[in-house]
């Protein structure tokens, strides 16, 4: 009898518990062809890390879809055309140049200098959450925070914050919409949003070219030489990428960490009472319930992997959710261990595309999680998680909570 493997990542069971599906695949067929996705599913830590460094696997994965499946006049084609220029979906040498120029916006000291501001923003959101007697921590804190942070870092005025959230949603419709939540009008809606967003960023770029400030956009403008600096279109694309890559992921990092760490009241209270434990707790949350479950690569050259021939033109899904719980790499992999060796997980990827915003994401998540545990004592998440049915992201739509916190300035 052959064992039936859970190789469709969009079944309700796999959406509810992707880690269980990945564990079965990892144990029985760590490089597995999934007919449902028409892709290879790779689940072992070492194989996924090796894949990040394998030139036979390309990140240039939007352009082939665009060329194969759409006509130039389609809305879909135009949306994918914008996205296909993002550095996350390019290979060297184009990627090398974009990454170097983007690096100007992510200098370690500048990001670290944001800490106080991020703490103030989190406090503001938690104040409002408590004052409004809020119950959903996604709507109240995890969702708004990263969009506000990115808007501020790009130098956009605070009045435009809400528009950033809307554009980010539209982008997510396209980039994460390949799963069961796909809606027929999603590309038209996204295109409208993206065109408005591009117009907005174009104005912001023009403004910063004349009147540079201390923001990320000004840093990216001033870092390039005349010959190889980012063009206006590239700067617009970079702003859109930073908004997209940094918003939903960070929202999910905060929401997933809160659910994981409050599931065990003893662990929750330990982390609340010892600020030094917030960092390792967030690292364990990123490893165990990381916001990105799967990264996709295109095969550009035939090669062998664990006895399989992986052929040019096929797709490979790198299951971060499988790799980050691989027992060959992590002792007792399904347990939160606050003394685990730091940052060996791959929730932020590895190699040339490793997340450029990881430091910022960590700061936001640590401050949000630490503040929530402190200011909402007895924090409990109600009910089972509801995850969006997408292949790539582990996204909770809401986080209904109860707690014993009181608004600032009041006593209970
Ligand atoms: C917890 C939150 C986050 C997670 C889990 C995360 C995860 C990742 C991962 C796994 C990659 C690698 C993609 C690949 O190899 O194909 C990546 C790339 C990237 N991330 Fe993040 N990310 C987060 C937050 C952010 C933030 C806050 C920003 C910026 C504001 C950001 C910007 C980017 C960019 C621009 C890339 C592309 C880098 C490249 O292609 O060289 N991310 N991220």
Short mmCIF file of C-alpha atoms and ligand atoms in Angstrom, two decimals:
data_model
loop_
_atom_site.label_atom_id
_atom_site.label_comp_id
_atom_site.label_asym_id
_atom_site.label_seq_id
_atom_site.Cartn_x
_atom_site.Cartn_y
_atom_site.Cartn_z
CA UNK A 1 0.00 0.00 0.00
CA UNK A 2 1.39 3.43 -0.86
CA UNK A 3 1.13 6.19 1.68
CA UNK A 4 -0.94 9.17 0.58
CA UNK A 5 1.12 12.28 1.24
CA UNK A 6 -0.46 15.64 2.16
CA UNK A 7 0.97 17.39 -0.88
CA UNK A 8 -1.83 19.85 -1.55
CA UNK A 9 -1.04 22.86 0.63
CA UNK A 10 -4.45 24.39 0.04
CA UNK A 11 -6.64 21.70 1.61
CA UNK A 12 -8.43 22.96 4.76
CA UNK A 13 -6.24 20.61 6.87
CA UNK A 14 -2.98 21.89 5.35
CA UNK A 15 -4.08 25.53 5.69
CA UNK A 16 -5.01 24.91 9.34
CA UNK A 17 -1.81 23.01 10.11
CA UNK A 18 0.86 23.43 7.41
CA UNK A 19 3.53 22.20 9.84
CA UNK A 20 1.90 18.79 10.20
CA UNK A 21 1.67 18.39 6.41
CA UNK A 22 5.31 19.47 6.04
CA UNK A 23 6.39 17.02 8.75
CA UNK A 24 4.84 14.07 6.89
CA UNK A 25 6.45 15.14 3.62
CA UNK A 26 9.84 15.69 5.30
CA UNK A 27 9.78 12.25 6.89
CA UNK A 28 8.56 10.28 3.86
CA UNK A 29 9.61 12.13 0.72
CA UNK A 30 11.61 15.30 1.42
CA UNK A 31 11.80 16.20 -2.27
CA UNK A 32 8.29 15.44 -3.44
CA UNK A 33 6.49 16.14 -6.72
CA UNK A 34 3.05 17.58 -5.96
CA UNK A 35 0.57 17.04 -8.79
CA UNK A 36 -1.79 19.54 -7.12
CA UNK A 37 0.73 22.39 -7.40
CA UNK A 38 2.75 21.00 -10.30
CA UNK A 39 5.81 21.77 -8.21
CA UNK A 40 8.52 20.04 -6.18
CA UNK A 41 8.00 20.41 -2.43
CA UNK A 42 11.33 20.61 -0.55
CA UNK A 43 11.05 20.28 3.23
CA UNK A 44 14.46 19.54 4.80
CA UNK A 45 16.51 22.37 6.31
CA UNK A 46 19.75 21.48 4.53
CA UNK A 47 18.04 21.10 1.14
CA UNK A 48 16.23 24.43 1.48
CA UNK A 49 19.43 26.24 2.51
CA UNK A 50 21.30 24.63 -0.41
CA UNK A 51 18.50 25.73 -2.75
CA UNK A 52 19.00 29.37 -1.75
CA UNK A 53 22.56 29.10 -3.12
CA UNK A 54 21.78 27.02 -6.20
CA UNK A 55 22.09 29.01 -9.46
CA UNK A 56 19.89 26.39 -11.19
CA UNK A 57 16.99 27.87 -9.20
CA UNK A 58 15.87 31.31 -10.32
CA UNK A 59 13.90 33.99 -8.49
CA UNK A 60 12.80 35.50 -11.79
CA UNK A 61 9.40 33.88 -11.42
CA UNK A 62 6.88 36.54 -12.32
CA UNK A 63 8.05 37.25 -15.86
CA UNK A 64 7.54 33.63 -17.10
CA UNK A 65 3.95 33.58 -15.77
CA UNK A 66 3.29 36.94 -17.32
CA UNK A 67 4.62 35.90 -20.70
CA UNK A 68 2.94 32.50 -20.76
CA UNK A 69 -0.47 33.26 -19.39
CA UNK A 70 -1.41 36.82 -20.24
CA UNK A 71 -1.84 39.18 -23.20
CA UNK A 72 -0.22 42.65 -23.09
CA UNK A 73 -3.63 44.35 -23.00
CA UNK A 74 -4.84 42.42 -19.91
CA UNK A 75 -5.03 44.10 -16.52
CA UNK A 76 -3.21 41.07 -15.13
CA UNK A 77 -0.35 41.55 -17.57
CA UNK A 78 0.09 45.17 -16.54
CA UNK A 79 -0.02 44.37 -12.83
CA UNK A 80 2.50 41.57 -13.20
CA UNK A 81 4.65 43.86 -15.36
CA UNK A 82 5.03 46.25 -12.42
CA UNK A 83 5.79 43.47 -9.98
CA UNK A 84 8.24 41.67 -12.28
CA UNK A 85 10.76 44.52 -11.82
CA UNK A 86 10.98 44.06 -8.04
CA UNK A 87 14.37 42.90 -6.82
CA UNK A 88 12.84 39.96 -4.96
CA UNK A 89 11.90 38.47 -8.34
CA UNK A 90 15.14 39.21 -10.20
CA UNK A 91 18.42 37.31 -10.53
CA UNK A 92 21.97 38.70 -10.71
CA UNK A 93 23.22 40.94 -12.22
CA UNK A 94 19.98 43.01 -12.09
CA UNK A 95 19.38 41.91 -8.50
CA UNK A 96 22.92 42.76 -7.38
CA UNK A 97 22.55 46.38 -8.48
CA UNK A 98 19.06 46.88 -7.02
CA UNK A 99 20.05 45.28 -3.72
CA UNK A 100 23.17 47.45 -3.42
CA UNK A 101 21.20 50.63 -4.04
CA UNK A 102 18.40 49.58 -1.66
CA UNK A 103 21.02 48.91 1.01
CA UNK A 104 21.36 52.67 1.50
CA UNK A 105 17.89 52.70 3.06
CA UNK A 106 18.65 49.88 5.51
CA UNK A 107 21.83 51.01 7.24
CA UNK A 108 21.89 49.28 10.60
CA UNK A 109 22.32 52.43 12.68
CA UNK A 110 19.46 54.22 10.97
CA UNK A 111 17.09 51.32 11.57
CA UNK A 112 18.21 51.01 15.20
CA UNK A 113 17.53 54.74 15.61
CA UNK A 114 13.87 54.03 14.82
CA UNK A 115 13.36 52.05 18.05
CA UNK A 116 12.06 54.93 20.17
CA UNK A 117 9.70 56.03 17.44
CA UNK A 118 8.35 52.49 16.98
CA UNK A 119 7.84 52.18 20.75
CA UNK A 120 5.87 55.46 20.70
CA UNK A 121 3.72 54.23 17.80
CA UNK A 122 3.01 50.90 19.54
CA UNK A 123 2.08 52.75 22.74
CA UNK A 124 -0.29 55.00 20.76
CA UNK A 125 -1.98 51.98 19.14
CA UNK A 126 -2.26 50.10 22.45
CA UNK A 127 -3.68 53.23 24.15
CA UNK A 128 -6.35 53.47 21.44
CA UNK A 129 -7.03 49.71 21.62
CA UNK A 130 -7.61 49.93 25.38
CA UNK A 131 -9.60 53.16 25.21
CA UNK A 132 -11.89 51.68 22.54
CA UNK A 133 -12.26 48.44 24.47
CA UNK A 134 -10.89 46.68 21.39
CA UNK A 135 -10.95 42.91 21.03
CA UNK A 136 -9.13 42.23 17.74
CA UNK A 137 -5.36 42.69 18.01
CA UNK A 138 -4.84 42.35 14.27
CA UNK A 139 -7.14 45.29 13.51
CA UNK A 140 -5.97 47.27 16.53
CA UNK A 141 -2.20 46.83 16.50
CA UNK A 142 -0.61 44.17 14.25
CA UNK A 143 -2.13 45.44 10.99
CA UNK A 144 -1.74 49.22 11.29
CA UNK A 145 1.75 49.28 12.85
CA UNK A 146 3.97 48.16 9.93
CA UNK A 147 2.13 50.31 7.36
CA UNK A 148 2.60 53.39 9.54
CA UNK A 149 6.27 52.55 10.09
CA UNK A 150 6.96 52.12 6.37
CA UNK A 151 5.00 55.25 5.46
CA UNK A 152 7.07 57.24 7.97
CA UNK A 153 10.36 55.70 6.89
CA UNK A 154 9.64 56.57 3.28
CA UNK A 155 8.98 60.13 4.38
CA UNK A 156 5.24 60.20 3.59
CA UNK A 157 3.10 62.59 5.64
CA UNK A 158 1.04 60.97 8.46
CA UNK A 159 -2.27 61.92 6.80
CA UNK A 160 -1.51 59.39 4.03
CA UNK A 161 -1.16 56.39 6.38
CA UNK A 162 -4.54 54.88 5.51
CA UNK A 163 -3.79 54.92 1.80
CA UNK A 164 -0.66 52.86 2.45
CA UNK A 165 -2.77 50.18 4.08
CA UNK A 166 -5.19 50.07 1.16
CA UNK A 167 -2.42 49.79 -1.44
CA UNK A 168 -0.74 47.09 0.54
CA UNK A 169 -3.97 45.08 0.53
CA UNK A 170 -4.33 45.48 -3.22
CA UNK A 171 -0.76 44.30 -3.76
CA UNK A 172 -1.38 41.30 -1.55
CA UNK A 173 -4.41 40.39 -3.66
CA UNK A 174 -2.11 39.78 -6.59
CA UNK A 175 1.01 38.49 -4.94
CA UNK A 176 -0.63 36.11 -2.47
CA UNK A 177 -3.88 35.60 -4.35
CA UNK A 178 -2.89 32.47 -6.20
CA UNK A 179 -4.65 30.27 -3.65
CA UNK A 180 -8.23 29.48 -2.80
CA UNK A 181 -9.04 33.08 -1.98
CA UNK A 182 -8.53 34.15 -5.57
CA UNK A 183 -11.30 36.46 -6.74
CA UNK A 184 -12.01 37.05 -10.40
CA UNK A 185 -11.84 40.85 -10.13
CA UNK A 186 -8.66 40.91 -8.09
CA UNK A 187 -6.33 42.06 -10.84
CA UNK A 188 -8.62 44.89 -11.92
CA UNK A 189 -8.94 46.08 -8.33
CA UNK A 190 -5.23 45.72 -7.73
CA UNK A 191 -4.39 47.54 -10.94
CA UNK A 192 -6.50 50.54 -9.91
CA UNK A 193 -4.81 50.58 -6.53
CA UNK A 194 -1.34 50.14 -7.99
CA UNK A 195 -1.77 52.93 -10.52
CA UNK A 196 -2.88 55.32 -7.82
CA UNK A 197 0.00 54.21 -5.63
CA UNK A 198 2.54 54.62 -8.44
CA UNK A 199 1.30 58.19 -9.05
CA UNK A 200 1.65 58.95 -5.34
CA UNK A 201 5.18 57.56 -5.09
CA UNK A 202 6.19 59.35 -8.29
CA UNK A 203 5.25 62.67 -6.65
CA UNK A 204 7.06 61.70 -3.46
CA UNK A 205 10.20 60.83 -5.47
CA UNK A 206 10.08 64.16 -7.35
CA UNK A 207 9.68 65.98 -4.04
CA UNK A 208 12.63 64.17 -2.42
CA UNK A 209 14.89 64.70 -5.43
CA UNK A 210 14.51 68.45 -4.85
CA UNK A 211 14.22 68.45 -1.11
CA UNK A 212 16.01 65.45 0.44
CA UNK A 213 15.35 64.53 4.07
CA UNK A 214 16.52 61.88 6.53
CA UNK A 215 14.14 59.24 5.12
CA UNK A 216 14.75 55.97 3.25
CA UNK A 217 13.72 57.35 -0.11
CA UNK A 218 16.18 60.24 0.13
CA UNK A 219 18.90 57.75 1.13
CA UNK A 220 18.22 55.61 -1.94
CA UNK A 221 18.22 58.69 -4.18
CA UNK A 222 21.48 60.10 -2.87
CA UNK A 223 23.38 56.80 -2.84
CA UNK A 224 23.43 56.16 -6.59
CA UNK A 225 25.93 57.74 -8.97
CA UNK A 226 24.61 59.48 -12.06
CA UNK A 227 25.29 56.41 -14.19
CA UNK A 228 23.86 53.66 -12.04
CA UNK A 229 21.47 55.41 -9.65
CA UNK A 230 17.86 54.25 -9.41
CA UNK A 231 15.56 55.75 -12.05
CA UNK A 232 12.23 57.29 -11.02
CA UNK A 233 10.41 54.11 -12.12
CA UNK A 234 12.80 51.96 -10.10
CA UNK A 235 12.35 54.15 -7.02
CA UNK A 236 8.58 53.89 -7.37
CA UNK A 237 8.91 50.11 -7.66
CA UNK A 238 11.18 50.01 -4.62
CA UNK A 239 8.68 51.97 -2.49
CA UNK A 240 5.91 49.56 -3.55
CA UNK A 241 8.09 46.54 -2.79
CA UNK A 242 9.05 47.82 0.66
CA UNK A 243 5.43 48.49 1.49
CA UNK A 244 4.33 45.09 0.26
CA UNK A 245 7.22 43.03 1.62
CA UNK A 246 7.21 44.74 4.99
CA UNK A 247 3.51 45.05 5.77
CA UNK A 248 1.64 41.76 5.75
CA UNK A 249 4.71 39.81 6.87
CA UNK A 250 5.22 41.95 9.97
CA UNK A 251 1.49 41.95 10.78
CA UNK A 252 1.57 38.16 10.70
CA UNK A 253 4.80 37.98 12.68
CA UNK A 254 3.17 39.94 15.51
CA UNK A 255 -0.17 38.09 15.39
CA UNK A 256 1.39 34.63 15.12
CA UNK A 257 3.85 35.35 17.94
CA UNK A 258 1.07 36.59 20.24
CA UNK A 259 -0.99 33.46 19.60
CA UNK A 260 1.95 31.14 20.16
CA UNK A 261 3.29 32.82 23.29
CA UNK A 262 -0.07 33.26 25.02
CA UNK A 263 -1.16 29.66 24.38
CA UNK A 264 0.83 28.67 27.46
CA UNK A 265 0.10 31.09 30.36
CA UNK A 266 3.30 30.11 32.20
CA UNK A 267 5.43 30.92 29.14
CA UNK A 268 3.47 34.15 28.55
CA UNK A 269 4.07 35.36 32.10
CA UNK A 270 7.73 34.35 32.05
CA UNK A 271 8.35 36.42 28.92
CA UNK A 272 6.29 39.32 30.31
CA UNK A 273 8.28 39.40 33.56
CA UNK A 274 11.73 39.21 31.97
CA UNK A 275 12.26 41.66 29.08
CA UNK A 276 15.46 39.79 28.13
CA UNK A 277 13.28 36.86 27.06
CA UNK A 278 11.30 38.82 24.48
CA UNK A 279 14.02 38.47 21.83
CA UNK A 280 14.42 34.69 22.07
CA UNK A 281 10.63 34.31 22.29
CA UNK A 282 10.17 36.26 19.05
CA UNK A 283 12.91 34.20 17.34
CA UNK A 284 11.15 30.99 18.37
CA UNK A 285 7.84 32.39 17.06
CA UNK A 286 9.49 33.25 13.73
CA UNK A 287 10.86 29.71 13.55
CA UNK A 288 7.70 27.87 14.62
CA UNK A 289 4.95 30.04 13.09
CA UNK A 290 6.86 32.24 10.63
CA UNK A 291 4.80 34.51 8.37
CA UNK A 292 6.15 32.92 5.18
CA UNK A 293 5.48 29.22 4.76
CA UNK A 294 6.72 28.76 1.22
CA UNK A 295 9.11 30.50 -1.21
CA UNK A 296 8.97 29.72 -4.91
CA UNK A 297 11.82 29.24 -7.38
CA UNK A 298 11.92 28.42 -11.10
CA UNK A 299 14.26 25.74 -12.38
CA UNK A 300 16.54 27.12 -15.10
CA UNK A 301 18.85 24.11 -15.40
CA UNK A 302 18.28 20.35 -14.99
CA UNK A 303 19.80 19.00 -11.78
CA UNK A 304 19.56 16.07 -9.37
CA UNK A 305 18.21 16.27 -5.83
CA UNK A 306 17.85 13.23 -3.57
CA UNK A 307 17.57 10.92 -6.55
CA UNK A 308 15.05 13.06 -8.46
CA UNK A 309 15.77 14.90 -11.68
CA UNK A 310 14.54 18.46 -11.30
CA UNK A 311 13.96 19.75 -14.80
CA UNK A 312 14.25 23.15 -16.39
CA UNK A 313 10.86 24.91 -16.51
CA UNK A 314 9.56 23.21 -13.33
CA UNK A 315 8.81 24.99 -10.10
CA UNK A 316 10.27 24.31 -6.68
CA UNK A 317 8.47 25.24 -3.46
CA UNK A 318 10.86 25.74 -0.56
CA UNK A 319 8.83 24.96 2.57
CA UNK A 320 10.28 27.20 5.27
CA UNK A 321 7.66 25.71 7.59
CA UNK A 322 9.21 22.27 7.00
CA UNK A 323 12.84 23.40 7.24
CA UNK A 324 12.35 25.41 10.45
CA UNK A 325 11.05 22.34 12.29
CA UNK A 326 13.50 19.82 10.86
CA UNK A 327 14.57 17.51 13.73
CA UNK A 328 17.94 17.04 12.03
CA UNK A 329 18.60 20.72 12.62
CA UNK A 330 16.61 21.64 15.74
CA UNK A 331 16.43 19.47 18.86
CA UNK A 332 12.84 19.04 20.02
CA UNK A 333 11.76 21.11 17.00
CA UNK A 334 8.08 21.64 17.85
CA UNK A 335 8.76 23.14 21.28
CA UNK A 336 9.36 26.78 22.25
CA UNK A 337 12.89 26.77 23.71
CA UNK A 338 13.99 30.20 24.90
CA UNK A 339 17.59 29.01 25.33
CA UNK A 340 17.93 27.79 21.74
CA UNK A 341 20.96 28.96 19.79
CA UNK A 342 19.91 32.31 18.33
CA UNK A 343 18.74 33.05 14.80
CA UNK A 344 19.59 29.85 13.03
CA UNK A 345 16.09 29.61 11.57
CA UNK A 346 15.37 30.68 8.00
CA UNK A 347 12.12 32.61 8.45
CA UNK A 348 13.87 35.51 6.66
CA UNK A 349 15.35 33.32 3.93
CA UNK A 350 19.12 33.04 3.22
CA UNK A 351 21.60 33.97 0.54
CA UNK A 352 21.40 36.90 -1.85
CA UNK A 353 17.65 37.49 -1.34
CA UNK A 354 17.67 37.17 2.47
CA UNK A 355 15.22 39.69 3.89
CA UNK A 356 16.68 43.18 3.73
CA UNK A 357 14.11 44.35 6.30
CA UNK A 358 14.83 41.66 8.89
CA UNK A 359 16.32 44.05 11.44
CA UNK A 360 13.35 46.41 11.15
CA UNK A 361 10.87 43.51 11.29
CA UNK A 362 12.54 42.15 14.42
CA UNK A 363 12.46 45.53 16.14
CA UNK A 364 8.76 46.02 15.33
CA UNK A 365 7.80 42.51 16.40
CA UNK A 366 9.79 42.59 19.63
CA UNK A 367 8.46 45.99 20.66
CA UNK A 368 4.86 45.07 19.77
CA UNK A 369 4.96 41.66 21.49
CA UNK A 370 6.82 42.93 24.59
CA UNK A 371 4.46 45.89 24.98
CA UNK A 372 1.31 43.81 24.49
CA UNK A 373 2.37 41.25 27.09
CA UNK A 374 3.23 44.03 29.54
CA UNK A 375 0.23 46.26 29.02
CA UNK A 376 -2.41 43.57 28.53
CA UNK A 377 -1.75 41.26 31.50
CA UNK A 378 -3.46 37.90 31.36
CA UNK A 379 -3.61 38.17 27.56
CA UNK A 380 -5.53 35.26 26.02
CA UNK A 381 -6.45 34.57 22.40
CA UNK A 382 -10.01 33.31 21.98
CA UNK A 383 -10.85 30.45 19.62
CA UNK A 384 -8.90 28.59 16.95
CA UNK A 385 -6.90 30.47 14.34
CA UNK A 386 -8.41 31.20 10.96
CA UNK A 387 -5.71 31.33 8.34
CA UNK A 388 -6.12 32.73 4.85
CA UNK A 389 -6.03 29.88 2.32
CA UNK A 390 -2.80 30.88 0.61
CA UNK A 391 0.30 28.87 -0.17
CA UNK A 392 2.89 31.47 0.74
CA UNK A 393 1.74 33.20 3.90
CA UNK A 394 0.64 32.15 7.36
CA UNK A 395 -1.89 34.93 7.81
CA UNK A 396 -4.50 35.18 10.54
CA UNK A 397 -7.39 37.41 9.56
CA UNK A 398 -8.12 38.41 13.15
CA UNK A 399 -6.86 37.83 16.68
CA UNK A 400 -9.76 38.04 19.16
CA UNK A 401 -8.37 38.52 22.66
CA UNK A 402 -9.35 39.03 26.27
CA UNK A 403 -7.08 40.52 28.93
CA UNK A 404 -6.98 42.37 32.24
CA UNK A 405 -5.41 45.58 30.92
CA UNK A 406 -6.89 49.01 31.61
CA UNK A 407 -6.61 52.26 29.64
CA UNK A 408 -3.69 54.52 30.60
CA UNK A 409 -4.58 56.82 33.51
CA UNK A 410 -7.31 54.57 34.95
CA UNK A 411 -7.27 51.92 37.65
CA UNK A 412 -9.41 48.86 38.00
C1 LIG B 1 8.64 39.30 10.05
C2 LIG B 1 8.55 39.98 8.92
C3 LIG B 1 9.24 39.56 7.65
C4 LIG B 1 9.49 38.30 7.17
C5 LIG B 1 9.15 36.96 7.82
C6 LIG B 1 10.17 38.46 5.91
C7 LIG B 1 10.63 37.40 5.14
C8 LIG B 1 11.34 37.54 3.96
C9 LIG B 1 11.88 36.44 3.20
C10 LIG B 1 11.73 34.95 3.54
C11 LIG B 1 12.52 36.96 2.13
C12 LIG B 1 13.28 36.16 1.03
C13 LIG B 1 12.49 36.05 -0.24
C14 LIG B 1 13.12 35.12 -1.25
O1 LIG B 1 14.19 34.53 -1.01
O2 LIG B 1 12.50 34.92 -2.31
C15 LIG B 1 12.38 38.40 2.19
C16 LIG B 1 12.89 39.30 1.27
C17 LIG B 1 12.66 40.66 1.33
N1 LIG B 1 12.08 41.37 2.36
FE1 LIG B 1 11.31 40.59 4.05
N2 LIG B 1 10.30 39.79 5.63
C18 LIG B 1 9.76 40.51 6.67
C19 LIG B 1 9.73 41.89 6.81
C20 LIG B 1 10.23 42.79 5.91
C21 LIG B 1 10.26 44.23 6.08
C22 LIG B 1 9.79 44.98 7.32
C23 LIG B 1 10.77 44.76 4.92
C24 LIG B 1 11.01 46.19 4.52
C25 LIG B 1 10.42 47.24 4.99
C26 LIG B 1 11.09 43.64 4.04
C27 LIG B 1 11.62 43.77 2.79
C28 LIG B 1 12.07 42.70 2.03
C29 LIG B 1 12.65 42.87 0.69
C30 LIG B 1 12.81 44.17 -0.05
C31 LIG B 1 13.02 41.58 0.27
C32 LIG B 1 13.70 41.21 -1.05
C33 LIG B 1 15.20 41.11 -0.85
C34 LIG B 1 15.93 40.68 -2.10
O3 LIG B 1 15.32 40.22 -3.05
O4 LIG B 1 17.17 40.82 -2.12
N3 LIG B 1 10.76 42.47 4.68
N4 LIG B 1 11.66 38.73 3.35
#
